[in-house]
Short mmCIF file of C-alpha atoms in Angstrom, two decimals:
data_model
loop_
_atom_site.label_atom_id
_atom_site.label_comp_id
_atom_site.label_asym_id
_atom_site.label_seq_id
_atom_site.Cartn_x
_atom_site.Cartn_y
_atom_site.Cartn_z
CA MET A 1 88.89 68.96 49.66
CA ARG A 2 88.65 72.38 51.32
CA MET A 3 85.65 75.04 50.94
CA GLU A 4 87.64 77.77 49.66
CA LEU A 5 89.52 75.67 47.14
CA ILE A 6 85.80 74.63 45.43
CA GLN A 7 84.07 78.00 45.65
CA PRO A 8 85.68 79.47 43.01
CA PHE A 9 85.10 76.78 40.89
CA ILE A 10 80.95 76.55 41.91
CA ASN A 11 80.60 80.46 41.02
CA ALA A 12 82.66 80.25 37.89
CA ALA A 13 80.69 77.30 36.62
CA ASP A 14 77.34 79.57 37.80
CA ALA A 15 78.03 82.49 35.74
CA VAL A 16 79.76 80.14 32.46
CA LEU A 17 76.62 78.35 32.58
CA GLY A 18 74.62 80.98 32.42
CA GLN A 19 76.20 83.18 30.54
CA GLY A 20 75.95 80.74 27.41
CA LEU A 21 73.54 79.42 28.55
CA LYS A 22 71.49 82.87 28.86
CA THR A 23 69.45 81.09 32.16
CA PRO A 24 69.82 80.79 35.30
CA THR A 25 71.57 77.26 36.74
CA SER A 26 71.04 75.46 40.04
CA ILE A 27 73.11 73.13 41.46
CA GLY A 28 71.14 69.17 42.08
CA ASN A 29 72.99 66.69 43.76
CA LEU A 30 76.06 66.64 45.43
CA SER A 31 78.63 64.27 46.24
CA MET A 32 82.06 62.76 47.61
CA GLU A 33 83.15 60.05 45.99
CA GLN A 34 86.29 58.25 46.48
CA GLU A 35 85.79 55.37 44.06
CA ALA A 36 87.02 55.18 40.41
CA TYR A 37 85.72 58.10 38.63
CA LEU A 38 83.45 56.69 35.67
CA ARG A 39 82.16 58.93 32.50
CA LYS A 40 78.75 59.38 32.38
CA GLY A 41 79.21 60.60 28.19
CA ILE A 42 81.38 63.45 26.68
CA ALA A 43 83.40 64.69 29.31
CA ALA A 44 86.15 67.35 29.21
CA LEU A 45 89.55 66.95 31.87
CA VAL A 46 91.31 69.58 33.46
CA TRP A 47 94.78 69.11 34.98
CA VAL A 48 95.92 71.97 37.30
CA THR A 49 99.70 72.01 38.56
CA GLY A 50 100.80 74.87 41.09
CA ASP A 51 100.69 75.27 44.99
CA ILE A 52 97.37 73.64 44.29
CA GLU A 53 97.48 70.34 41.94
CA GLY A 54 94.37 67.86 40.57
CA ARG A 55 92.01 67.67 37.73
CA ILE A 56 88.76 69.08 37.16
CA ILE A 57 85.99 67.37 34.81
CA PHE A 58 83.20 67.83 32.86
CA ASP A 59 80.81 64.93 32.13
CA MET A 60 77.25 65.43 30.36
CA ASP A 61 75.30 62.54 27.96
CA SER A 62 75.46 63.17 24.19
CA GLU A 63 72.14 64.61 23.97
CA THR A 64 72.89 67.56 26.74
CA ALA A 65 76.41 68.26 24.97
CA VAL A 66 74.83 68.90 21.44
CA ARG A 67 71.73 71.05 23.05
CA ILE A 68 74.86 73.04 25.30
CA ALA A 69 77.06 73.66 21.98
CA ASN A 70 74.72 74.87 19.92
CA ARG A 71 73.26 77.43 22.45
CA PHE A 72 76.42 78.85 23.12
CA LEU A 73 77.20 79.16 19.59
CA GLU A 74 73.36 79.79 18.99
CA THR A 75 73.49 77.58 16.09
CA GLU A 76 70.70 74.70 15.34
CA PRO A 77 71.82 70.90 15.10
CA PRO A 78 73.26 69.09 13.75
CA GLU A 79 76.63 70.33 14.59
CA SER A 80 79.54 67.89 14.26
CA ASN A 81 80.97 65.77 17.18
CA GLU A 82 83.65 66.79 16.93
CA LEU A 83 82.68 70.12 17.84
CA VAL A 84 80.23 69.83 20.83
CA ARG A 85 83.58 67.68 22.48
CA GLU A 86 85.19 70.76 21.29
CA ALA A 87 82.48 73.29 23.67
CA VAL A 88 82.79 70.67 26.53
CA CYS A 89 86.45 71.47 26.31
CA GLU A 90 85.92 74.49 26.06
CA MET A 91 83.59 74.71 28.52
CA ALA A 92 85.47 73.57 31.22
CA ASN A 93 88.54 75.68 30.14
CA GLN A 94 86.52 78.55 30.29
CA VAL A 95 85.44 77.51 34.27
CA THR A 96 88.78 76.11 34.67
CA GLY A 97 90.69 79.45 34.66
CA ASN A 98 87.78 81.46 36.00
CA ALA A 99 88.13 80.06 39.76
CA ILE A 100 92.56 79.73 38.82
CA ALA A 101 91.85 83.41 38.14
CA THR A 102 90.31 83.85 41.22
CA LEU A 103 92.09 82.08 43.41
CA ASN A 104 94.87 83.37 41.78
CA ASP A 105 94.37 86.60 42.91
CA GLU A 106 94.13 85.27 46.94
CA GLY A 107 97.86 84.11 47.03
CA PHE A 108 97.84 80.38 45.21
CA HIS A 109 99.79 80.06 41.73
CA PHE A 110 99.71 77.63 39.70
CA ARG A 111 99.19 76.79 35.95
CA ILE A 112 96.31 75.12 33.92
CA HIS A 113 96.49 73.04 31.40
CA PRO A 114 95.06 72.79 28.05
CA PRO A 115 92.19 70.30 28.27
CA THR A 116 91.91 67.47 26.80
CA THR A 117 88.62 64.83 25.34
CA LEU A 118 88.13 62.30 28.02
CA THR A 119 87.51 58.39 26.27
CA ALA A 120 88.41 56.10 29.19
CA GLU A 121 85.11 54.57 30.10
CA GLN A 122 86.71 54.74 33.75
CA GLY A 123 89.24 56.39 35.81
CA SER A 124 91.82 55.56 38.89
CA LYS A 125 90.68 55.03 42.31
CA GLY A 126 90.78 58.49 43.78
CA THR A 127 93.16 58.27 47.37
CA GLU A 128 92.04 60.16 50.43
CA ASP A 129 93.31 63.72 50.07
CA THR A 130 91.56 63.72 46.40
CA GLU A 131 88.54 62.10 46.52
CA ALA A 132 86.21 63.86 44.17
CA LEU A 133 83.46 66.30 45.40
CA VAL A 134 80.57 65.89 41.95
CA LEU A 135 78.13 69.00 41.65
CA CYS A 136 75.47 68.39 39.84
CA PHE A 137 75.02 71.56 37.89
CA GLU A 138 71.17 71.45 36.17
CA THR A 139 70.75 73.51 33.07
CA CYS A 140 67.88 74.02 30.54
CA MET A 141 69.74 72.16 28.64
CA GLY A 142 70.22 69.23 30.90
CA SER A 143 72.55 68.41 34.04
CA VAL A 144 75.79 69.25 33.28
CA PHE A 145 78.60 67.30 36.00
CA MET A 146 81.94 68.85 37.69
CA ASN A 147 83.57 66.52 39.17
CA ILE A 148 86.78 68.23 41.04
CA ALA A 149 89.94 66.61 42.75
CA LEU A 150 92.18 68.54 43.83
CA ARG A 151 94.90 68.93 47.03
CA TYR A 152 97.35 71.92 48.54
CA ASN A 153 100.90 71.24 47.11
CA VAL A 154 102.31 71.76 50.32
CA ALA A 155 105.76 70.85 49.41
CA LYS A 156 105.59 72.83 46.78
CA ILE A 157 104.33 76.03 48.93
CA GLN A 158 106.94 75.82 51.84
CA ARG A 159 109.51 76.17 48.66
CA ARG A 160 108.47 78.93 47.50
CA ASP A 161 106.99 80.24 50.59
CA GLY A 162 109.47 79.08 53.25
CA GLN A 163 107.01 79.62 55.93
CA THR A 164 104.58 76.26 57.65
CA THR A 165 102.04 74.59 55.93
CA ALA A 166 99.36 75.44 58.39
CA ASN A 167 100.33 79.66 58.18
CA VAL A 168 100.81 79.40 54.36
CA ILE A 169 97.30 77.98 53.56
CA ASP A 170 95.32 79.49 56.06
CA GLY A 171 97.20 83.12 55.71
CA CYS A 172 96.13 82.57 52.12
CA ALA A 173 92.16 81.94 51.91
CA ASN A 174 89.15 82.43 54.54
CA PRO A 175 88.43 80.62 56.91
CA ALA A 176 87.80 76.65 56.18
CA PRO A 177 84.63 75.15 57.78
CA ALA A 178 84.41 71.75 59.46
CA THR A 179 83.57 69.82 57.16
CA ALA A 180 84.20 70.96 53.63
CA VAL A 181 81.62 68.36 52.27
CA GLN A 182 78.92 70.36 55.36
CA SER A 183 80.36 73.59 53.77
CA VAL A 184 79.95 73.03 50.25
CA ALA A 185 76.05 71.43 50.87
CA ALA A 186 75.04 74.54 52.62
CA THR A 187 77.00 76.47 49.26
CA ALA A 188 75.40 74.75 47.05
CA GLY A 189 71.73 75.65 48.75
CA ASN A 190 72.25 79.04 48.46
CA LYS A 191 73.77 78.91 45.52
CA SER A 192 70.24 77.53 43.45
CA LYS A 193 68.12 79.33 42.26
CA MET B 1 74.03 87.20 18.61
CA GLU B 2 73.21 91.33 18.98
CA HIS B 3 73.78 93.53 16.33
CA PHE B 4 76.82 95.72 16.22
CA ALA B 5 77.26 99.07 14.02
CA PRO B 6 80.25 98.03 11.69
CA VAL B 7 83.09 98.77 12.94
CA ARG B 8 86.04 99.56 9.46
CA ARG B 9 89.60 100.84 8.85
CA THR B 10 89.36 104.10 8.30
CA LYS B 11 92.30 104.60 5.62
CA ASP B 12 89.74 103.13 3.20
CA GLY B 13 86.79 101.36 4.51
CA GLN B 14 87.43 97.93 4.58
CA PRO B 15 86.01 95.81 7.21
CA VAL B 16 88.57 94.90 10.26
CA ARG B 17 90.96 91.89 9.30
CA TYR B 18 91.36 89.44 12.65
CA LEU B 19 93.83 86.72 12.93
CA VAL B 20 92.56 84.04 16.18
CA VAL B 21 94.55 82.36 17.93
CA ASP B 22 92.54 79.91 20.17
CA ASP B 23 93.95 76.04 20.31
CA SER B 24 89.41 75.20 20.80
CA VAL B 25 87.54 74.85 17.06
CA PHE B 26 85.32 76.17 19.21
CA ALA B 27 86.88 79.29 20.17
CA ARG B 28 87.54 80.29 16.81
CA LYS B 29 83.98 79.64 15.13
CA ASN B 30 82.41 81.12 18.19
CA LEU B 31 84.95 84.32 18.49
CA ALA B 32 84.31 84.29 13.68
CA ARG B 33 80.83 84.29 14.80
CA ILE B 34 81.49 87.41 17.08
CA ILE B 35 83.74 88.85 14.37
CA GLU B 36 81.23 88.59 11.55
CA ALA B 37 78.54 90.74 13.92
CA PHE B 38 80.67 93.58 14.56
CA GLY B 39 81.21 93.58 10.01
CA GLY B 40 85.22 92.11 10.78
CA GLN B 41 86.28 90.12 8.66
CA MET B 42 88.01 86.51 9.53
CA ALA B 43 91.76 86.69 8.42
CA GLY B 44 93.36 83.65 9.59
CA GLU B 45 93.01 81.17 12.40
CA ALA B 46 95.84 79.40 14.79
CA ALA B 47 96.01 76.17 17.16
CA ASP B 48 99.12 77.50 19.16
CA GLY B 49 101.20 80.21 19.05
CA LEU B 50 103.66 78.51 17.11
CA THR B 51 101.27 78.93 13.88
CA ALA B 52 100.02 82.58 15.02
CA ILE B 53 103.82 84.55 13.70
CA SER B 54 103.77 82.66 10.79
CA GLU B 55 100.28 82.88 9.69
CA TYR B 56 100.20 86.85 11.22
CA SER B 57 103.32 87.39 8.81
CA ARG B 58 101.16 85.58 5.91
CA VAL B 59 97.80 87.08 6.12
CA ASN B 60 98.96 91.04 7.73
CA PRO B 61 95.99 91.19 10.22
CA ASP B 62 94.36 94.36 11.34
CA ILE B 63 94.22 92.67 15.12
CA VAL B 64 94.95 89.12 16.49
CA LEU B 65 92.77 87.58 19.04
CA MET B 66 94.67 85.43 21.32
CA ASP B 67 94.33 83.02 23.51
CA ILE B 68 96.93 82.08 26.61
CA THR B 69 96.74 78.61 27.55
CA MET B 70 97.53 76.52 23.95
CA PRO B 71 100.61 73.75 23.36
CA GLN B 72 103.52 74.20 21.82
CA MET B 73 104.02 77.73 22.32
CA GLU B 74 101.29 80.00 24.39
CA GLY B 75 99.83 83.14 24.26
CA ILE B 76 101.85 85.82 26.07
CA GLU B 77 105.06 83.94 24.08
CA ALA B 78 103.71 84.02 20.90
CA ALA B 79 102.85 88.19 21.43
CA GLU B 80 105.83 88.59 22.21
CA LYS B 81 107.26 86.87 19.70
CA ILE B 82 104.60 89.32 16.86
CA MET B 83 105.64 92.29 18.60
CA GLN B 84 109.29 91.82 17.95
CA GLN B 85 109.24 91.46 14.75
CA HIS B 86 106.34 93.76 13.82
CA PRO B 87 105.93 96.58 16.68
CA GLU B 88 102.27 97.86 14.42
CA ALA B 89 100.58 94.64 15.38
CA ARG B 90 97.70 94.97 17.68
CA VAL B 91 97.49 92.45 20.33
CA VAL B 92 94.26 91.44 22.13
CA MET B 93 94.76 89.41 24.67
CA VAL B 94 90.97 86.52 25.63
CA SER B 95 91.83 84.11 27.67
CA SER B 96 89.77 82.17 30.29
CA VAL B 97 93.01 82.59 32.25
CA GLY B 98 92.33 86.52 33.32
CA TYR B 99 94.35 87.23 36.74
CA GLN B 100 96.50 90.06 37.14
CA GLU B 101 99.62 87.85 37.44
CA ASN B 102 98.71 86.57 33.89
CA ILE B 103 97.34 90.18 32.32
CA VAL B 104 100.86 92.18 33.82
CA ALA B 105 102.68 90.21 31.82
CA ALA B 106 100.46 90.26 28.50
CA LEU B 107 100.29 93.92 28.48
CA GLN B 108 104.23 94.49 29.78
CA ARG B 109 104.92 91.80 26.26
CA GLY B 110 103.12 94.44 23.25
CA ALA B 111 99.51 93.34 24.17
CA ARG B 112 96.86 96.31 23.76
CA HIS B 113 94.69 94.77 26.05
CA PHE B 114 93.06 91.48 27.90
CA VAL B 115 89.22 90.39 27.79
CA GLN B 116 88.04 87.70 30.26
CA LYS B 117 86.59 85.03 28.89
CA PRO B 118 83.59 83.57 28.12
CA VAL B 119 83.89 87.03 25.82
CA LYS B 120 80.85 88.91 25.61
CA ALA B 121 80.59 90.65 22.39
CA GLU B 122 79.77 94.23 23.34
CA VAL B 123 82.73 94.14 25.77
CA LEU B 124 84.96 92.81 22.80
CA TYR B 125 82.99 95.20 20.83
CA GLU B 126 84.48 98.10 23.12
CA VAL B 127 87.81 96.90 23.11
CA ILE B 128 88.13 96.57 19.15
CA LYS B 129 87.63 100.08 18.85
CA TYR B 130 89.73 101.42 22.18
CA VAL B 131 92.98 98.86 20.37
CA LEU B 132 92.37 101.08 17.15
CA GLY B 133 91.92 104.50 17.72
CA GLU B 134 92.09 106.42 14.66
CA ASP B 135 92.48 103.56 12.42
CA GLY B 136 89.26 102.82 12.93
CA THR B 137 85.72 104.07 11.65
CA VAL B 138 82.42 102.55 13.34
CA ALA B 139 80.02 102.41 10.50
CA ASN B 140 76.28 104.81 11.17
CA ALA B 141 72.88 102.95 10.83
CA ALA B 142 73.01 104.62 6.64
CA GLY B 143 76.37 103.16 5.86
CA ALA B 144 78.92 106.56 6.30
CA GLY B 145 81.23 106.79 8.47
CA ALA B 146 81.70 107.67 12.01
CA GLY B 147 84.62 108.30 13.62
CA SER B 148 84.81 105.79 16.47
#
């Protein structure tokens, strides 16, 4: 994955969590995962299709999810489990939607699909071009994990624009750093508050 | 939740009635909480665009708050169909997918405004007043009406 795909998601998650929780967030652990995804607690999955394809998973333990749902709605516990799951889905939807909006304004075209609750304990094993970046956002309510696996749909971009892949990708966004992991890690450090 | 001066219907001083359309129960509940803070009333809710069309005819709301990404029928198409059947309808799109292409498409199909999620209550409040225009009145602290 390249940096220009990841940064909008970091910015969007920071904004959505910050506004909803009314406190700043910081980015903790960051890692690349190529093994099968393992669910940590209550998780929401959003698929994206178009020039960029893949999925984003928001995942947190159930206690954190309850605290976040209650803070977002300014209610006291207990809320129903269904509403807590819906809260995680809506948060995933807002982060993905905001990030997609940024990428769309940069020239990428795609569609965001309605979020779903992830019930499987384990996802499929990642492949070379869909390896997942896992970011941990530290909030006052607990840790929120964002697991991103996205890739360029090169064929679709070429068909639409009739350009070479390199031209399309390089022309649509800022120059990418040498390696995504290094640049994301550097960004995470800068974003931490 | 901050406090807002209630927005009422100018014609009869009654609370503004809202139809909230979003596939997320959480999002609908969150909007209901904001509407209550505006002194408004939930006239109905729907979880997809198709249901929104029939609900509009049933409850005849003053304002529709409409999400975009939904199953069965998405919000922009639903807004267009509501506008075709009820040209007087006031539809405000409320979505996280706020890129220019979507906003333009929604406005071209008759939506009056676009509010980006996560919803800031103070932003939605101003949009509601703007969209209601002379049909909405902001009540002052003493309960007397004041033009919006």
